[in-house]
mmCIF file with all atom_site columns, C-alpha atoms in Angstrom:
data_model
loop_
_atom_site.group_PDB
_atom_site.id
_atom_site.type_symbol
_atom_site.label_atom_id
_atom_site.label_alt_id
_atom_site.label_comp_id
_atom_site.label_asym_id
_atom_site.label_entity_id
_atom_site.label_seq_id
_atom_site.pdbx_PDB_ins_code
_atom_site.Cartn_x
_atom_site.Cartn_y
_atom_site.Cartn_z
_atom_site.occupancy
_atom_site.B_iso_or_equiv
_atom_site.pdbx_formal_charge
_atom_site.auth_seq_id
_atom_site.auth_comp_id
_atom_site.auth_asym_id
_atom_site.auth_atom_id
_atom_site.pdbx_PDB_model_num
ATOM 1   C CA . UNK F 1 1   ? 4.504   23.029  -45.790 1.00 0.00 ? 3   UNK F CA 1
ATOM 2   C CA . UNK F 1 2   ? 4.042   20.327  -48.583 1.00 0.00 ? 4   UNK F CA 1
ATOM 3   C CA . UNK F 1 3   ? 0.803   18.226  -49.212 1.00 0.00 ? 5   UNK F CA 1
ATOM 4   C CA . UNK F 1 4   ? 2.364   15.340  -47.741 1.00 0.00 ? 6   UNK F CA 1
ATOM 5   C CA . UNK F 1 5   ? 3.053   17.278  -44.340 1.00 0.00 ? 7   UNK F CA 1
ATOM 6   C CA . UNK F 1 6   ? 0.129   18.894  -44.153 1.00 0.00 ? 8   UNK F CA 1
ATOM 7   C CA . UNK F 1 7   ? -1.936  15.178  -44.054 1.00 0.00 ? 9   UNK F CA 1
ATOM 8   C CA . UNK F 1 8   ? 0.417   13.747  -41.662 1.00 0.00 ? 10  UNK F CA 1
ATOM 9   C CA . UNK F 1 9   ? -0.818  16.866  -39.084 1.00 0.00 ? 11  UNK F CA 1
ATOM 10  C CA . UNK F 1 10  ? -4.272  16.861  -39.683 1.00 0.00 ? 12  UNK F CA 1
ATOM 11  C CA . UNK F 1 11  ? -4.410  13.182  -39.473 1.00 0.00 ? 13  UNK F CA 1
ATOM 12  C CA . UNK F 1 12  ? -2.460  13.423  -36.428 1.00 0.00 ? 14  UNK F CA 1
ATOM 13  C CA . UNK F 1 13  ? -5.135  16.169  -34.843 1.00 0.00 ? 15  UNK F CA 1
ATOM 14  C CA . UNK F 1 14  ? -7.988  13.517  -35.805 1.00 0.00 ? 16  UNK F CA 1
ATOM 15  C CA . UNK F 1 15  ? -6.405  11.405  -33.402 1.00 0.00 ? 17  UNK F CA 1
ATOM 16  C CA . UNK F 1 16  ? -6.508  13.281  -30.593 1.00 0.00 ? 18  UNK F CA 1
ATOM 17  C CA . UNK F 1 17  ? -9.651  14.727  -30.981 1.00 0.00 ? 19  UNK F CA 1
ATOM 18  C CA . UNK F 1 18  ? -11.878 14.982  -28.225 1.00 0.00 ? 20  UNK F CA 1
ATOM 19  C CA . UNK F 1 19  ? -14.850 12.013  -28.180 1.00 0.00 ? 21  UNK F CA 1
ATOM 20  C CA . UNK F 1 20  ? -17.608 13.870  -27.326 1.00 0.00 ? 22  UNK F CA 1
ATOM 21  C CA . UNK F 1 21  ? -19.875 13.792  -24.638 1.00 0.00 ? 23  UNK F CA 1
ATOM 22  C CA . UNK F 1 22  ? -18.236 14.783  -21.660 1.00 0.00 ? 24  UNK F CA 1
ATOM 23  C CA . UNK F 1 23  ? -17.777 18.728  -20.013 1.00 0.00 ? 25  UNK F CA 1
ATOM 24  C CA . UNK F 1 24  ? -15.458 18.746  -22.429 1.00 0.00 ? 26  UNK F CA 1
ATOM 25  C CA . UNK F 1 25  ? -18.454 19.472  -24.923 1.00 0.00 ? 27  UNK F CA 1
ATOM 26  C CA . UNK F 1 26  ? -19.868 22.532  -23.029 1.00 0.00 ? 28  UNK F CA 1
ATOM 27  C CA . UNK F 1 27  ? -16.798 24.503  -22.353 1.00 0.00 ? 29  UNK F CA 1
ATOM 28  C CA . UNK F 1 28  ? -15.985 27.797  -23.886 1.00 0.00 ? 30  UNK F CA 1
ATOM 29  C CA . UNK F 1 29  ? -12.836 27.232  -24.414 1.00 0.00 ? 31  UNK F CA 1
ATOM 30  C CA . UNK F 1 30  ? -10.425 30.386  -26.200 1.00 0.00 ? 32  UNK F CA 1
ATOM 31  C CA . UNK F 1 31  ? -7.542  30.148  -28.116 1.00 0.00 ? 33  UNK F CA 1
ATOM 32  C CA . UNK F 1 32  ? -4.836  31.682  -27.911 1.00 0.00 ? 34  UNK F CA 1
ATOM 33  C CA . UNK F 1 33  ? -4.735  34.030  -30.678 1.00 0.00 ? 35  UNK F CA 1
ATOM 34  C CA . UNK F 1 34  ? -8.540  35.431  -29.279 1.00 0.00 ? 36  UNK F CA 1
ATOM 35  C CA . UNK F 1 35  ? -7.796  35.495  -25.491 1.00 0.00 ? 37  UNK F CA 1
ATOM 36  C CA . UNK F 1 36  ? -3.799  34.700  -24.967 1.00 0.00 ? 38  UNK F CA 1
ATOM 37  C CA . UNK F 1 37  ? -4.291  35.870  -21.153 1.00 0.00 ? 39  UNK F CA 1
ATOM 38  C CA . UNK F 1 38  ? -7.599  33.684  -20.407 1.00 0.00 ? 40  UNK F CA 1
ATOM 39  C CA . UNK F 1 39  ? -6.071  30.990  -22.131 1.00 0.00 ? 41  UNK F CA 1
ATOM 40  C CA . UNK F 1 40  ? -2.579  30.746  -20.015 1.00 0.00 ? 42  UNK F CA 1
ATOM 41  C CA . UNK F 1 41  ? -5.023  31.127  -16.971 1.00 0.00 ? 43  UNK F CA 1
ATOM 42  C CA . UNK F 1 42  ? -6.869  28.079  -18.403 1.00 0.00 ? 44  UNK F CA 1
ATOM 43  C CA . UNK F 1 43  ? -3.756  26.108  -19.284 1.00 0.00 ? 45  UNK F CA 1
ATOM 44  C CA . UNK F 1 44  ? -2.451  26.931  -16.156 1.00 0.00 ? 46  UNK F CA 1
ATOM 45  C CA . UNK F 1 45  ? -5.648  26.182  -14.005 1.00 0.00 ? 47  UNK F CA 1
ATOM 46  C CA . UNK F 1 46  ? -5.830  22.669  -15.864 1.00 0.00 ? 48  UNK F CA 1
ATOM 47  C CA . UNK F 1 47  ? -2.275  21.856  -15.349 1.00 0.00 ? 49  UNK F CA 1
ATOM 48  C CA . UNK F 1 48  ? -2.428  22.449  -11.162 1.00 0.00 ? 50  UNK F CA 1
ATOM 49  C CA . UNK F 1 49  ? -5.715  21.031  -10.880 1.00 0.00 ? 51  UNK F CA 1
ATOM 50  C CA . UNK F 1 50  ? -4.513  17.632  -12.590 1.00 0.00 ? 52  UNK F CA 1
ATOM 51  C CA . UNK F 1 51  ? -0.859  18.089  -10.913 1.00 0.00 ? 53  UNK F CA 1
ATOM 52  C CA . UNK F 1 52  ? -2.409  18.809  -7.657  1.00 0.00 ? 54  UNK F CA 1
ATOM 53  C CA . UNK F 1 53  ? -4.978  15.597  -7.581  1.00 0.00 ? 55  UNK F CA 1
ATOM 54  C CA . UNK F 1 54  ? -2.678  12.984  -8.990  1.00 0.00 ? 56  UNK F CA 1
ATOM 55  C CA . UNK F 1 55  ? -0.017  14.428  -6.267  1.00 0.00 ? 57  UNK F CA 1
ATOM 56  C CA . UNK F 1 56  ? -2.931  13.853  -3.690  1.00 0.00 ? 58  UNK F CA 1
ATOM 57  C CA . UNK F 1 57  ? -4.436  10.552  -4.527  1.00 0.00 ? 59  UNK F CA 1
ATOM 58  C CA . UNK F 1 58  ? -0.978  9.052   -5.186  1.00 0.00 ? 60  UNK F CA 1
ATOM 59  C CA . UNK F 1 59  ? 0.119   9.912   -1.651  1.00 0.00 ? 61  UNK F CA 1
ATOM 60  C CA . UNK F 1 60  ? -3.461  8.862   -0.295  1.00 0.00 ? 62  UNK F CA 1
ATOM 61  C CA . UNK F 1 61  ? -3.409  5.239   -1.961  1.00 0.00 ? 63  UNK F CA 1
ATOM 62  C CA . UNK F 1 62  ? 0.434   4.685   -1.430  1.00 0.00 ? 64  UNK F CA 1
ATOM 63  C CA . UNK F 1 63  ? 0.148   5.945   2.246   1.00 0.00 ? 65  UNK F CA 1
ATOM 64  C CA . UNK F 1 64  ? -2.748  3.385   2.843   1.00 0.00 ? 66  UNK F CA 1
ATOM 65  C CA . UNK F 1 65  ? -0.743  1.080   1.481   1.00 0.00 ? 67  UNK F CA 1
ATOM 66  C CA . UNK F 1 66  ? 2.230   1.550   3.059   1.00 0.00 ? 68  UNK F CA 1
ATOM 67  C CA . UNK F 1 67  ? 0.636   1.876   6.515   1.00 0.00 ? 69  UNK F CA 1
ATOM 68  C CA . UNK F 1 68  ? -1.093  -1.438  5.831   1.00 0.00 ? 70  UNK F CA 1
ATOM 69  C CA . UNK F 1 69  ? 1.892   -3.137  5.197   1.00 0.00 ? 71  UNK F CA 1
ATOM 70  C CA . UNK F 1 70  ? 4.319   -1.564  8.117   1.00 0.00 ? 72  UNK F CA 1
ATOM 71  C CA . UNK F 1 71  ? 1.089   -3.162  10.068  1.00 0.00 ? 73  UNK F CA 1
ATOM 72  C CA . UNK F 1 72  ? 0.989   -6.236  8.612   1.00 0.00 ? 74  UNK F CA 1
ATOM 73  C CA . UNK F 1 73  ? 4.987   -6.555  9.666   1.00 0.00 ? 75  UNK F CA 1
ATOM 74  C CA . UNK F 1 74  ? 4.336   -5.206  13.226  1.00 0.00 ? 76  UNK F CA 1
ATOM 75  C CA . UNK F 1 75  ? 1.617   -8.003  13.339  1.00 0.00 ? 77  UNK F CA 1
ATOM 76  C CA . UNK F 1 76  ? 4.029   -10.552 12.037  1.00 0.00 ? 78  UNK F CA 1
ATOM 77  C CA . UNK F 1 77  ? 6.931   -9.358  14.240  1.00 0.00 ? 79  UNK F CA 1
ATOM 78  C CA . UNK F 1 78  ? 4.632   -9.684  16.916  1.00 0.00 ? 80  UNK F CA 1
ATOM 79  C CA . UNK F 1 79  ? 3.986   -13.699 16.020  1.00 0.00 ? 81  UNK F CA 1
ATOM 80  C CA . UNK F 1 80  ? 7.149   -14.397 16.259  1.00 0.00 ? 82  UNK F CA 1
ATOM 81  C CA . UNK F 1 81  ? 8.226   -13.059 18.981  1.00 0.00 ? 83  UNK F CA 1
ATOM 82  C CA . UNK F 1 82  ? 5.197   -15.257 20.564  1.00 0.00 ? 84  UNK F CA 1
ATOM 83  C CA . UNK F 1 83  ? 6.242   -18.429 18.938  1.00 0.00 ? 85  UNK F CA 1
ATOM 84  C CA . UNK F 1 84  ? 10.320  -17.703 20.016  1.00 0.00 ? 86  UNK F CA 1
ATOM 85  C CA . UNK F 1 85  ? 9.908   -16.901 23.057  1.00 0.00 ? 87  UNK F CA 1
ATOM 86  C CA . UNK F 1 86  ? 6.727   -18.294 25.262  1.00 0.00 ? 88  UNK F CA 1
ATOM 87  C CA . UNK F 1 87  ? 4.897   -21.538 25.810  1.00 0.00 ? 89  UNK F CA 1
ATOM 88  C CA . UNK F 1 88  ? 2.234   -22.070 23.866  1.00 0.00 ? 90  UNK F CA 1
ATOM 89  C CA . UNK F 1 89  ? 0.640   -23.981 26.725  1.00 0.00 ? 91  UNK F CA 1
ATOM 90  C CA . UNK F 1 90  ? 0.902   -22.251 30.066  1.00 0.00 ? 92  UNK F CA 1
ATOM 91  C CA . UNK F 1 91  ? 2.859   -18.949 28.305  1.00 0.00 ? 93  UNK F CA 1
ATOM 92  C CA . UNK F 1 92  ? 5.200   -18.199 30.222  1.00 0.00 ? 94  UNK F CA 1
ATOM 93  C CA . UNK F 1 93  ? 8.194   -16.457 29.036  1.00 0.00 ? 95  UNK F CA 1
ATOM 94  C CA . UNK F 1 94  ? 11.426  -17.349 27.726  1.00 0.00 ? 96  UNK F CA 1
ATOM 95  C CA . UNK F 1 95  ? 13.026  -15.430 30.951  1.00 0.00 ? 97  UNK F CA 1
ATOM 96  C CA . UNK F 1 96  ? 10.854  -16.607 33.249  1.00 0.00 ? 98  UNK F CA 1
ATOM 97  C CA . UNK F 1 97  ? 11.083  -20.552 32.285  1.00 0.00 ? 99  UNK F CA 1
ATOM 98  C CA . UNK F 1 98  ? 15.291  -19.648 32.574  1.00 0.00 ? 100 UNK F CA 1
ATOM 99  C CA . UNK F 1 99  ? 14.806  -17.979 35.405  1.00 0.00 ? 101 UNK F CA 1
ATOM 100 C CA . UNK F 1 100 ? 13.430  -21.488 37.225  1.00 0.00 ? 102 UNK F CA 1
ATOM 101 C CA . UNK F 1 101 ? 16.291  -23.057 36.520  1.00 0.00 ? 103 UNK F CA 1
ATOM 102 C CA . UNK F 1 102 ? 14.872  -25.147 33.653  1.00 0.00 ? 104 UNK F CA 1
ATOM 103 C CA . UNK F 1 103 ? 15.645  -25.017 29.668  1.00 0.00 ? 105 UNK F CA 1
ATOM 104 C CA . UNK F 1 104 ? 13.119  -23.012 27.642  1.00 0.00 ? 106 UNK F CA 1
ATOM 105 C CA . UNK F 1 105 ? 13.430  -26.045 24.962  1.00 0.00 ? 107 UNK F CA 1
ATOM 106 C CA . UNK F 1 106 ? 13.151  -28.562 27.104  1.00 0.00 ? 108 UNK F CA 1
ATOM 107 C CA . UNK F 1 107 ? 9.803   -27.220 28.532  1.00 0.00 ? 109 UNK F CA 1
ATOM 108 C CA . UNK F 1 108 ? 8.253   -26.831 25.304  1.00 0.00 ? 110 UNK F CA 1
ATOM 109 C CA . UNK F 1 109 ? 9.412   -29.733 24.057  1.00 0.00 ? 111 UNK F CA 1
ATOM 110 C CA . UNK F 1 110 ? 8.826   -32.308 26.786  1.00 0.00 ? 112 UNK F CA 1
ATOM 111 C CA . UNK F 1 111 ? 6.973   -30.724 29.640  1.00 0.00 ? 113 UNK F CA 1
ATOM 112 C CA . UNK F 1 112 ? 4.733   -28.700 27.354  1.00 0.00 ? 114 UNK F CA 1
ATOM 113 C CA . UNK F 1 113 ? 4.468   -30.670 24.087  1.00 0.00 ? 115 UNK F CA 1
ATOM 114 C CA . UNK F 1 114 ? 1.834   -29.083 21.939  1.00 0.00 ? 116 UNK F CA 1
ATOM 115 C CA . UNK F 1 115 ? 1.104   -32.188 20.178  1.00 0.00 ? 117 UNK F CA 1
ATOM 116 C CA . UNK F 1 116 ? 0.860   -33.987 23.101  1.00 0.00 ? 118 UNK F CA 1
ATOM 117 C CA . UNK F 1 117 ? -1.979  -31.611 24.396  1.00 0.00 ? 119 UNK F CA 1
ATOM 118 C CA . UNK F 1 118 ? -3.399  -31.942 20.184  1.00 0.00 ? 120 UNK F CA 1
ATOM 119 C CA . UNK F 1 119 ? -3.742  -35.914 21.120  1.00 0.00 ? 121 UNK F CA 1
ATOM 120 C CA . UNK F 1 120 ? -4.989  -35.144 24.143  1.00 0.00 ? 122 UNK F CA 1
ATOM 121 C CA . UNK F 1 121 ? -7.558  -33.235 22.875  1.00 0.00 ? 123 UNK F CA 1
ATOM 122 C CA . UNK F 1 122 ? -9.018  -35.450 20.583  1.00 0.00 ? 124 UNK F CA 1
#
């Protein structure tokens, strides 16, 4: 390796050297010219334990998340199907207003006006 090579990789291990003041600090850890069977062990046990929790909190958060939503649109769904198809005022159903013989529009609209009932009220 030349000078020049040589700076470029040490200056590039200052980078990414550790900050201090964590576990990090305390640890015994071997290299793997010392201990090359500890150290895989290590390597390994570092890799699964960060694999394993970002696996798990990724699938906690986006499962709370999802679930929130698919609740939010059962809600919603719900709404609508309110709005569509009863009267606000007495709520009775689309099929049962039909089922008197009488239009489901025309009884929300001018038996059951809601803004009739609004002025009404105040």
């Amino acid at each position: 390796p030349t000078r020049s090579t040589q700076s470029r990789s040490s200056a590039a291990s200052d980078v990414y050297k550790r900050q201090g003041g964590g576990i990090g600090d305390t640890m015994n850890i071997d290299s793997y010219k010392t201990a090359p069977e500890r150290y895989v062990w290590h390597i390994l046990f570092n890799m699964s334990f960060y694999a394993i929790m970002n696996v798990l909190c990724l699938n906690l958060f986006s499962g709370i998340i999802l679930d929130e939503f698919a609740n939010l649109r059962e809600k919603n769904f719900e709404r609508q199907n309110d709005v569509q198809n009863y009267c606000y005022i007495c709520n009775q159903s689309n099929f049962d207003i039909i089922e008197n013989n009488e239009e489901f529009y025309k009884h929300r609209e001018k038996v059951h006006n809601k803004w009739h009932y609004v002025y009404y009220l105040t």
